[in-house]
Structures are given as structure tokens and as C-alpha cells.
Amino acid sequence: MNRLAIFTNKFNTRSYSIFLIWLFPLSAIIGISLGHYDWFISKTPLNLLIVLLLLIINFPINTTSKIAATVIFIVSSLLVEWVGVKFGFLFGAYQYGQNLGIKVDGVPLLIGVNWAVLILVTGAIADKFVKPTFLKILLGALLMLLIDIFIEKSAPPFDFWVFELGYAPIRNYVGWFVVSIVLHFVYRLLNTKGDFTFSCHLYAAQLLFFIYFYGFHSI
């Protein structure tokens, strides 16, 4: 296969993937706004699995170091979430709901996937805008914090998780930021690289979804 054919196939795969990345959140925004709340939110686990598959194909997760990074992000974030649920450490006292799929000792397995996806795409985005490693780590963590600010508003009504206080405390955002810095440090340590264009679309689609519902649930 010549170089042009390889480029064309890669372009087509990424284009179709980006289409799907936008299709799900935009469909959910329309569907939920029209009153089909439960149907769309109950499909969150399926959406996360599709996002993971598209990430594996397009990032791509195709080397030993990238596979190792992904596994580390999933396992370590699940451990952090377990400590958080059990002891109220880092994030404050909270419990997970029913719309993130199968749980093990109170922690949905897919929350680890969500952490891994966000770390990988924010890492790839940070790569494009700053050069010093410490700034890449900082920017990646700030992008993580930005999306969490909007996620927290929708988490209780979507039955993702709920804090004992009824809202996310400041320590949640501090904890999220600190954990993000640690995971982005690992990202850099393993010299992880990913597709910038795909990562931007994935992050932007998720951010738009939660910004919309931040306003929706503030009314």
C-alpha cells in the first residue's frame, strides 16, 4: 500500500470517528432536551465504551508504552476513587449512582476509563500549545479541572454520583487537580504521544455536552 493510500485510509478512519464523537453528545443534548432523559442517560456506559474504542483506534493506543499508560491511568484512578468513596479522602464524601455501569465495591469500573480517556486527550492537546514539560503537565491538569467544573453540576441529576453536602466541595476540585497533575506526570514520564486533532474533537464534544447541561441544570 502506497503512502497516499495509507494517508487516505487514516484520514477516513479519523473522519468517521470524529463524526461519531460528535454524534452521541449532540444527539443526547437534543434527546434529553425533548424529554427523553432516562433513555439517553442510561446509555452512558455504552457511550464510554465506544469512546474508548475510538480512542484506541485514533490516538492510537498501539505501543507498549501507550498500553501501559492507559492501564496505569485506569487502575490508579479506580484506586483513588475507591479511597474517595470509602474514606471521603481527596474529593469529599460522595457515592456513585446507577448510570455509570457495573460497580465493584461502590466504584464503577468505567470511571477508570473516563479518567484514562481524559488524561490521554488533554495530554495530547497540551503537547501542541506549550513546550516545557512542567507547563504541559500544568495545562493538561487545568484542562481536566475545567471539564470537571462543568461535569459536577450534572452528575447528581444524571445519577452519576452525589456528594454528601449536595454539591461538590472545593476539596473535590483541589483533589481532582492534584490527581490530574500526578497522572499527567506519568503521561510525560512514559513519553506518551497522541493525535492532536482527534483529541481536540473528543475533548470539545465532551466539554460542550457538560457546558450545555451546566446551564440546563442551573435553570
PDB file of C-alpha atoms in Angstrom:
ATOM      1  CA  MET A   1       0.000   0.000   0.000  1.00  0.00           C
ATOM      2  CA  ASN A   2       1.496   3.375  -1.028  1.00  0.00           C
ATOM      3  CA  ARG A   3       1.776   6.380   1.255  1.00  0.00           C
ATOM      4  CA  LEU A   4      -1.189   8.176  -0.300  1.00  0.00           C
ATOM      5  CA  ALA A   5      -3.440   5.178   0.306  1.00  0.00           C
ATOM      6  CA  ILE A   6      -2.247   4.881   3.912  1.00  0.00           C
ATOM      7  CA  PHE A   7      -2.889   8.600   4.487  1.00  0.00           C
ATOM      8  CA  THR A   8      -6.337   8.360   2.870  1.00  0.00           C
ATOM      9  CA  ASN A   9      -7.337   5.377   4.997  1.00  0.00           C
ATOM     10  CA  LYS A  10      -6.128   7.108   8.142  1.00  0.00           C
ATOM     11  CA  PHE A  11      -7.975  10.301   7.199  1.00  0.00           C
ATOM     12  CA  ASN A  12     -11.211   8.418   6.518  1.00  0.00           C
ATOM     13  CA  THR A  13     -10.977   6.458   9.765  1.00  0.00           C
ATOM     14  CA  ARG A  14     -10.363   9.615  11.776  1.00  0.00           C
ATOM     15  CA  SER A  15     -13.143  11.499   9.973  1.00  0.00           C
ATOM     16  CA  TYR A  16     -15.705   8.768  10.665  1.00  0.00           C
ATOM     17  CA  SER A  17     -14.533   8.584  14.266  1.00  0.00           C
ATOM     18  CA  ILE A  18     -14.847  12.337  14.751  1.00  0.00           C
ATOM     19  CA  PHE A  19     -18.356  12.155  13.295  1.00  0.00           C
ATOM     20  CA  LEU A  20     -19.282   9.540  15.903  1.00  0.00           C
ATOM     21  CA  ILE A  21     -17.582  11.518  18.674  1.00  0.00           C
ATOM     22  CA  TRP A  22     -19.911  14.439  17.948  1.00  0.00           C
ATOM     23  CA  LEU A  23     -22.988  12.371  17.100  1.00  0.00           C
ATOM     24  CA  PHE A  24     -23.505  10.948  20.584  1.00  0.00           C
ATOM     25  CA  PRO A  25     -23.327  14.136  22.695  1.00  0.00           C
ATOM     26  CA  LEU A  26     -25.299  16.211  20.187  1.00  0.00           C
ATOM     27  CA  SER A  27     -27.987  13.531  19.936  1.00  0.00           C
ATOM     28  CA  ALA A  28     -28.136  13.360  23.732  1.00  0.00           C
ATOM     29  CA  ILE A  29     -28.448  17.145  24.029  1.00  0.00           C
ATOM     30  CA  ILE A  30     -31.383  17.132  21.603  1.00  0.00           C
ATOM     31  CA  GLY A  31     -32.992  13.982  23.011  1.00  0.00           C
ATOM     32  CA  ILE A  32     -32.729  14.979  26.665  1.00  0.00           C
ATOM     33  CA  SER A  33     -33.951  18.492  25.912  1.00  0.00           C
ATOM     34  CA  LEU A  34     -37.015  16.942  24.262  1.00  0.00           C
ATOM     35  CA  GLY A  35     -37.736  14.886  27.377  1.00  0.00           C
ATOM     36  CA  HIS A  36     -36.091  11.535  26.608  1.00  0.00           C
ATOM     37  CA  TYR A  37     -33.931  11.853  29.717  1.00  0.00           C
ATOM     38  CA  ASP A  38     -33.728   8.304  31.050  1.00  0.00           C
ATOM     39  CA  TRP A  39     -33.152   6.651  27.672  1.00  0.00           C
ATOM     40  CA  PHE A  40     -30.087   8.730  26.799  1.00  0.00           C
ATOM     41  CA  ILE A  41     -28.507   8.852  30.249  1.00  0.00           C
ATOM     42  CA  SER A  42     -28.877   5.093  30.692  1.00  0.00           C
ATOM     43  CA  LYS A  43     -26.715   4.680  27.563  1.00  0.00           C
ATOM     44  CA  THR A  44     -23.727   6.388  29.238  1.00  0.00           C
ATOM     45  CA  PRO A  45     -21.786   3.117  29.775  1.00  0.00           C
ATOM     46  CA  LEU A  46     -22.185   2.210  26.086  1.00  0.00           C
ATOM     47  CA  ASN A  47     -21.049   5.681  25.076  1.00  0.00           C
ATOM     48  CA  LEU A  48     -17.931   5.450  27.258  1.00  0.00           C
ATOM     49  CA  LEU A  49     -17.018   2.079  25.749  1.00  0.00           C
ATOM     50  CA  ILE A  50     -17.446   3.432  22.214  1.00  0.00           C
ATOM     51  CA  VAL A  51     -15.309   6.451  23.089  1.00  0.00           C
ATOM     52  CA  LEU A  52     -12.608   4.126  24.448  1.00  0.00           C
ATOM     53  CA  LEU A  53     -12.671   2.046  21.261  1.00  0.00           C
ATOM     54  CA  LEU A  54     -12.409   5.147  19.071  1.00  0.00           C
ATOM     55  CA  LEU A  55      -9.547   6.407  21.214  1.00  0.00           C
ATOM     56  CA  ILE A  56      -7.685   3.102  20.870  1.00  0.00           C
ATOM     57  CA  ILE A  57      -8.040   3.310  17.086  1.00  0.00           C
ATOM     58  CA  ASN A  58      -7.291   7.001  16.596  1.00  0.00           C
ATOM     59  CA  PHE A  59      -4.980   8.113  19.398  1.00  0.00           C
ATOM     60  CA  PRO A  60      -3.789   5.429  18.749  1.00  0.00           C
ATOM     61  CA  ILE A  61      -3.078   3.052  21.621  1.00  0.00           C
ATOM     62  CA  ASN A  62      -0.690   0.910  19.615  1.00  0.00           C
ATOM     63  CA  THR A  63       2.580   0.679  21.538  1.00  0.00           C
ATOM     64  CA  THR A  64       3.675  -0.966  24.764  1.00  0.00           C
ATOM     65  CA  SER A  65       4.188   2.389  26.488  1.00  0.00           C
ATOM     66  CA  LYS A  66       0.750   3.671  25.458  1.00  0.00           C
ATOM     67  CA  ILE A  67      -0.937   0.467  26.600  1.00  0.00           C
ATOM     68  CA  ALA A  68       0.977   0.696  29.882  1.00  0.00           C
ATOM     69  CA  ALA A  69      -0.034   4.334  30.321  1.00  0.00           C
ATOM     70  CA  THR A  70      -3.703   3.555  29.677  1.00  0.00           C
ATOM     71  CA  VAL A  71      -3.708   0.655  32.126  1.00  0.00           C
ATOM     72  CA  ILE A  72      -1.923   2.758  34.754  1.00  0.00           C
ATOM     73  CA  PHE A  73      -4.460   5.571  34.358  1.00  0.00           C
ATOM     74  CA  ILE A  74      -7.419   3.206  34.652  1.00  0.00           C
ATOM     75  CA  VAL A  75      -6.123   1.236  37.620  1.00  0.00           C
ATOM     76  CA  SER A  76      -4.707   4.187  39.578  1.00  0.00           C
ATOM     77  CA  SER A  77      -7.833   6.315  39.115  1.00  0.00           C
ATOM     78  CA  LEU A  78     -10.043   3.418  40.203  1.00  0.00           C
ATOM     79  CA  LEU A  79      -7.905   3.075  43.322  1.00  0.00           C
ATOM     80  CA  VAL A  80      -8.158   6.807  44.016  1.00  0.00           C
ATOM     81  CA  GLU A  81     -11.926   6.692  43.527  1.00  0.00           C
ATOM     82  CA  TRP A  82     -12.221   3.685  45.845  1.00  0.00           C
ATOM     83  CA  VAL A  83     -10.325   5.543  48.561  1.00  0.00           C
ATOM     84  CA  GLY A  84     -12.555   8.548  47.929  1.00  0.00           C
ATOM     85  CA  VAL A  85     -15.797   6.579  48.195  1.00  0.00           C
ATOM     86  CA  LYS A  86     -14.704   4.598  51.232  1.00  0.00           C
ATOM     87  CA  PHE A  87     -12.987   7.298  53.261  1.00  0.00           C
ATOM     88  CA  GLY A  88     -14.071  10.633  51.797  1.00  0.00           C
ATOM     89  CA  PHE A  89     -10.418  11.327  51.104  1.00  0.00           C
ATOM     90  CA  LEU A  90      -9.308  13.818  48.412  1.00  0.00           C
ATOM     91  CA  PHE A  91     -12.710  14.644  46.944  1.00  0.00           C
ATOM     92  CA  GLY A  92     -15.012  14.779  49.954  1.00  0.00           C
ATOM     93  CA  ALA A  93     -17.800  12.370  50.947  1.00  0.00           C
ATOM     94  CA  TYR A  94     -19.673  11.063  47.889  1.00  0.00           C
ATOM     95  CA  GLN A  95     -21.336   7.967  46.472  1.00  0.00           C
ATOM     96  CA  TYR A  96     -21.826   6.722  42.921  1.00  0.00           C
ATOM     97  CA  GLY A  97     -25.249   6.320  41.354  1.00  0.00           C
ATOM     98  CA  GLN A  98     -26.518   3.755  38.854  1.00  0.00           C
ATOM     99  CA  ASN A  99     -25.825   5.294  35.440  1.00  0.00           C
ATOM    100  CA  LEU A 100     -22.099   4.565  35.098  1.00  0.00           C
ATOM    101  CA  GLY A 101     -22.467   0.814  34.805  1.00  0.00           C
ATOM    102  CA  ILE A 102     -21.100  -2.080  36.832  1.00  0.00           C
ATOM    103  CA  LYS A 103     -19.608  -1.183  40.210  1.00  0.00           C
ATOM    104  CA  VAL A 104     -17.034  -3.011  42.306  1.00  0.00           C
ATOM    105  CA  ASP A 105     -17.212  -2.108  45.994  1.00  0.00           C
ATOM    106  CA  GLY A 106     -19.091   1.065  45.163  1.00  0.00           C
ATOM    107  CA  VAL A 107     -16.880   2.278  42.291  1.00  0.00           C
ATOM    108  CA  PRO A 108     -17.990   1.989  38.627  1.00  0.00           C
ATOM    109  CA  LEU A 109     -15.315   0.320  36.527  1.00  0.00           C
ATOM    110  CA  LEU A 110     -15.983   2.783  33.715  1.00  0.00           C
ATOM    111  CA  ILE A 111     -14.952   5.760  35.848  1.00  0.00           C
ATOM    112  CA  GLY A 112     -11.406   4.497  35.350  1.00  0.00           C
ATOM    113  CA  VAL A 113     -11.983   4.522  31.592  1.00  0.00           C
ATOM    114  CA  ASN A 114     -13.268   8.085  31.810  1.00  0.00           C
ATOM    115  CA  TRP A 115     -10.159   9.201  33.711  1.00  0.00           C
ATOM    116  CA  ALA A 116      -7.854   7.467  31.223  1.00  0.00           C
ATOM    117  CA  VAL A 117      -9.585   8.949  28.175  1.00  0.00           C
ATOM    118  CA  LEU A 118      -9.474  12.478  29.590  1.00  0.00           C
ATOM    119  CA  ILE A 119      -5.824  12.227  30.663  1.00  0.00           C
ATOM    120  CA  LEU A 120      -4.776  10.968  27.231  1.00  0.00           C
ATOM    121  CA  VAL A 121      -6.635  13.596  25.212  1.00  0.00           C
ATOM    122  CA  THR A 122      -5.723  16.526  27.486  1.00  0.00           C
ATOM    123  CA  GLY A 123      -2.112  15.352  27.335  1.00  0.00           C
ATOM    124  CA  ALA A 124      -2.172  15.372  23.540  1.00  0.00           C
ATOM    125  CA  ILE A 125      -3.763  18.827  23.499  1.00  0.00           C
ATOM    126  CA  ALA A 126      -1.200  20.227  25.945  1.00  0.00           C
ATOM    127  CA  ASP A 127       1.583  18.896  23.714  1.00  0.00           C
ATOM    128  CA  LYS A 128       0.515  21.280  20.957  1.00  0.00           C
ATOM    129  CA  PHE A 129       0.429  24.516  22.904  1.00  0.00           C
ATOM    130  CA  VAL A 130       3.390  24.556  25.287  1.00  0.00           C
ATOM    131  CA  LYS A 131       6.936  23.194  25.183  1.00  0.00           C
ATOM    132  CA  PRO A 132       8.347  22.913  28.730  1.00  0.00           C
ATOM    133  CA  THR A 133       7.330  19.634  30.333  1.00  0.00           C
ATOM    134  CA  PHE A 134       6.126  21.236  33.555  1.00  0.00           C
ATOM    135  CA  LEU A 135       3.818  23.533  31.557  1.00  0.00           C
ATOM    136  CA  LYS A 136       2.437  20.574  29.621  1.00  0.00           C
ATOM    137  CA  ILE A 137       1.640  18.849  32.913  1.00  0.00           C
ATOM    138  CA  LEU A 138       0.051  22.027  34.290  1.00  0.00           C
ATOM    139  CA  LEU A 139      -2.019  22.730  31.159  1.00  0.00           C
ATOM    140  CA  GLY A 140      -3.207  19.121  30.975  1.00  0.00           C
ATOM    141  CA  ALA A 141      -4.307  19.251  34.617  1.00  0.00           C
ATOM    142  CA  LEU A 142      -6.049  22.607  34.085  1.00  0.00           C
ATOM    143  CA  LEU A 143      -7.981  21.163  31.124  1.00  0.00           C
ATOM    144  CA  MET A 144      -9.027  18.299  33.408  1.00  0.00           C
ATOM    145  CA  LEU A 145     -10.151  20.766  36.063  1.00  0.00           C
ATOM    146  CA  LEU A 146     -12.090  22.833  33.531  1.00  0.00           C
ATOM    147  CA  ILE A 147     -14.232  19.937  32.364  1.00  0.00           C
ATOM    148  CA  ASP A 148     -14.782  18.707  35.939  1.00  0.00           C
ATOM    149  CA  ILE A 149     -16.218  22.096  36.919  1.00  0.00           C
ATOM    150  CA  PHE A 150     -18.994  21.577  34.374  1.00  0.00           C
ATOM    151  CA  ILE A 151     -19.420  17.836  34.991  1.00  0.00           C
ATOM    152  CA  GLU A 152     -20.132  18.291  38.691  1.00  0.00           C
ATOM    153  CA  LYS A 153     -23.355  20.234  38.059  1.00  0.00           C
ATOM    154  CA  SER A 154     -24.893  17.412  36.023  1.00  0.00           C
ATOM    155  CA  ALA A 155     -23.531  14.440  37.987  1.00  0.00           C
ATOM    156  CA  PRO A 156     -26.348  14.280  40.608  1.00  0.00           C
ATOM    157  CA  PRO A 157     -29.324  14.721  38.204  1.00  0.00           C
ATOM    158  CA  PHE A 158     -27.717  12.243  35.788  1.00  0.00           C
ATOM    159  CA  ASP A 159     -27.301   9.821  38.720  1.00  0.00           C
ATOM    160  CA  PHE A 160     -23.560   9.577  38.136  1.00  0.00           C
ATOM    161  CA  TRP A 161     -22.557  10.469  41.691  1.00  0.00           C
ATOM    162  CA  VAL A 162     -23.714  12.681  44.534  1.00  0.00           C
ATOM    163  CA  PHE A 163     -21.841  14.413  47.346  1.00  0.00           C
ATOM    164  CA  GLU A 164     -22.985  14.208  50.925  1.00  0.00           C
ATOM    165  CA  LEU A 165     -23.186  18.014  51.033  1.00  0.00           C
ATOM    166  CA  GLY A 166     -25.425  18.047  47.956  1.00  0.00           C
ATOM    167  CA  TYR A 167     -22.751  19.838  45.926  1.00  0.00           C
ATOM    168  CA  ALA A 168     -19.078  19.349  45.096  1.00  0.00           C
ATOM    169  CA  PRO A 169     -16.884  20.971  47.774  1.00  0.00           C
ATOM    170  CA  ILE A 170     -13.731  22.944  46.978  1.00  0.00           C
ATOM    171  CA  ARG A 171     -11.610  20.000  48.080  1.00  0.00           C
ATOM    172  CA  ASN A 172     -13.085  17.974  45.223  1.00  0.00           C
ATOM    173  CA  TYR A 173     -11.611  20.358  42.667  1.00  0.00           C
ATOM    174  CA  VAL A 174      -8.305  20.548  44.525  1.00  0.00           C
ATOM    175  CA  GLY A 175      -8.163  16.735  44.683  1.00  0.00           C
ATOM    176  CA  TRP A 176      -9.107  16.388  41.002  1.00  0.00           C
ATOM    177  CA  PHE A 177      -6.367  18.849  40.063  1.00  0.00           C
ATOM    178  CA  VAL A 178      -3.717  17.126  42.207  1.00  0.00           C
ATOM    179  CA  VAL A 179      -4.548  13.653  40.869  1.00  0.00           C
ATOM    180  CA  SER A 180      -4.534  15.053  37.321  1.00  0.00           C
ATOM    181  CA  ILE A 181      -1.064  16.513  37.839  1.00  0.00           C
ATOM    182  CA  VAL A 182       0.240  13.144  39.060  1.00  0.00           C
ATOM    183  CA  LEU A 183      -1.275  11.266  36.111  1.00  0.00           C
ATOM    184  CA  HIS A 184      -0.012  13.839  33.621  1.00  0.00           C
ATOM    185  CA  PHE A 185       3.437  13.433  35.142  1.00  0.00           C
ATOM    186  CA  VAL A 186       3.162   9.700  34.373  1.00  0.00           C
ATOM    187  CA  TYR A 187       1.967  10.609  30.857  1.00  0.00           C
ATOM    188  CA  ARG A 188       5.186  12.592  30.336  1.00  0.00           C
ATOM    189  CA  LEU A 189       7.362  10.022  32.065  1.00  0.00           C
ATOM    190  CA  LEU A 190       6.211   7.397  29.563  1.00  0.00           C
ATOM    191  CA  ASN A 191       6.693   9.880  26.694  1.00  0.00           C
ATOM    192  CA  THR A 192       3.122   9.337  25.510  1.00  0.00           C
ATOM    193  CA  LYS A 193       2.075  10.935  22.224  1.00  0.00           C
ATOM    194  CA  GLY A 194      -1.328  11.069  20.578  1.00  0.00           C
ATOM    195  CA  ASP A 195      -3.332  12.508  17.694  1.00  0.00           C
ATOM    196  CA  PHE A 196      -3.993  16.184  18.381  1.00  0.00           C
ATOM    197  CA  THR A 197      -6.961  16.646  16.032  1.00  0.00           C
ATOM    198  CA  PHE A 198      -8.888  13.644  17.317  1.00  0.00           C
ATOM    199  CA  SER A 199      -8.096  14.578  20.929  1.00  0.00           C
ATOM    200  CA  CYS A 200      -9.370  18.128  20.414  1.00  0.00           C
ATOM    201  CA  HIS A 201     -12.649  16.906  18.968  1.00  0.00           C
ATOM    202  CA  LEU A 202     -13.167  14.378  21.749  1.00  0.00           C
ATOM    203  CA  TYR A 203     -12.432  16.900  24.485  1.00  0.00           C
ATOM    204  CA  ALA A 204     -14.512  19.650  22.837  1.00  0.00           C
ATOM    205  CA  ALA A 205     -17.510  17.347  22.339  1.00  0.00           C
ATOM    206  CA  GLN A 206     -17.455  16.270  25.992  1.00  0.00           C
ATOM    207  CA  LEU A 207     -16.927  19.829  27.203  1.00  0.00           C
ATOM    208  CA  LEU A 208     -19.786  21.190  25.072  1.00  0.00           C
ATOM    209  CA  PHE A 209     -22.121  18.492  26.389  1.00  0.00           C
ATOM    210  CA  PHE A 210     -21.459  19.346  30.016  1.00  0.00           C
ATOM    211  CA  ILE A 211     -21.430  23.115  29.453  1.00  0.00           C
ATOM    212  CA  TYR A 212     -24.882  22.806  27.914  1.00  0.00           C
ATOM    213  CA  PHE A 213     -26.237  20.812  30.813  1.00  0.00           C
ATOM    214  CA  TYR A 214     -24.473  23.043  33.328  1.00  0.00           C
ATOM    215  CA  GLY A 215     -26.793  25.770  32.079  1.00  0.00           C
ATOM    216  CA  PHE A 216     -29.725  23.352  31.693  1.00  0.00           C
ATOM    217  CA  HIS A 217     -29.492  22.248  35.344  1.00  0.00           C
ATOM    218  CA  SER A 218     -28.923  25.802  36.578  1.00  0.00           C
ATOM    219  CA  ILE A 219     -32.331  26.968  35.338  1.00  0.00           C
TER     220      ILE A 219
END
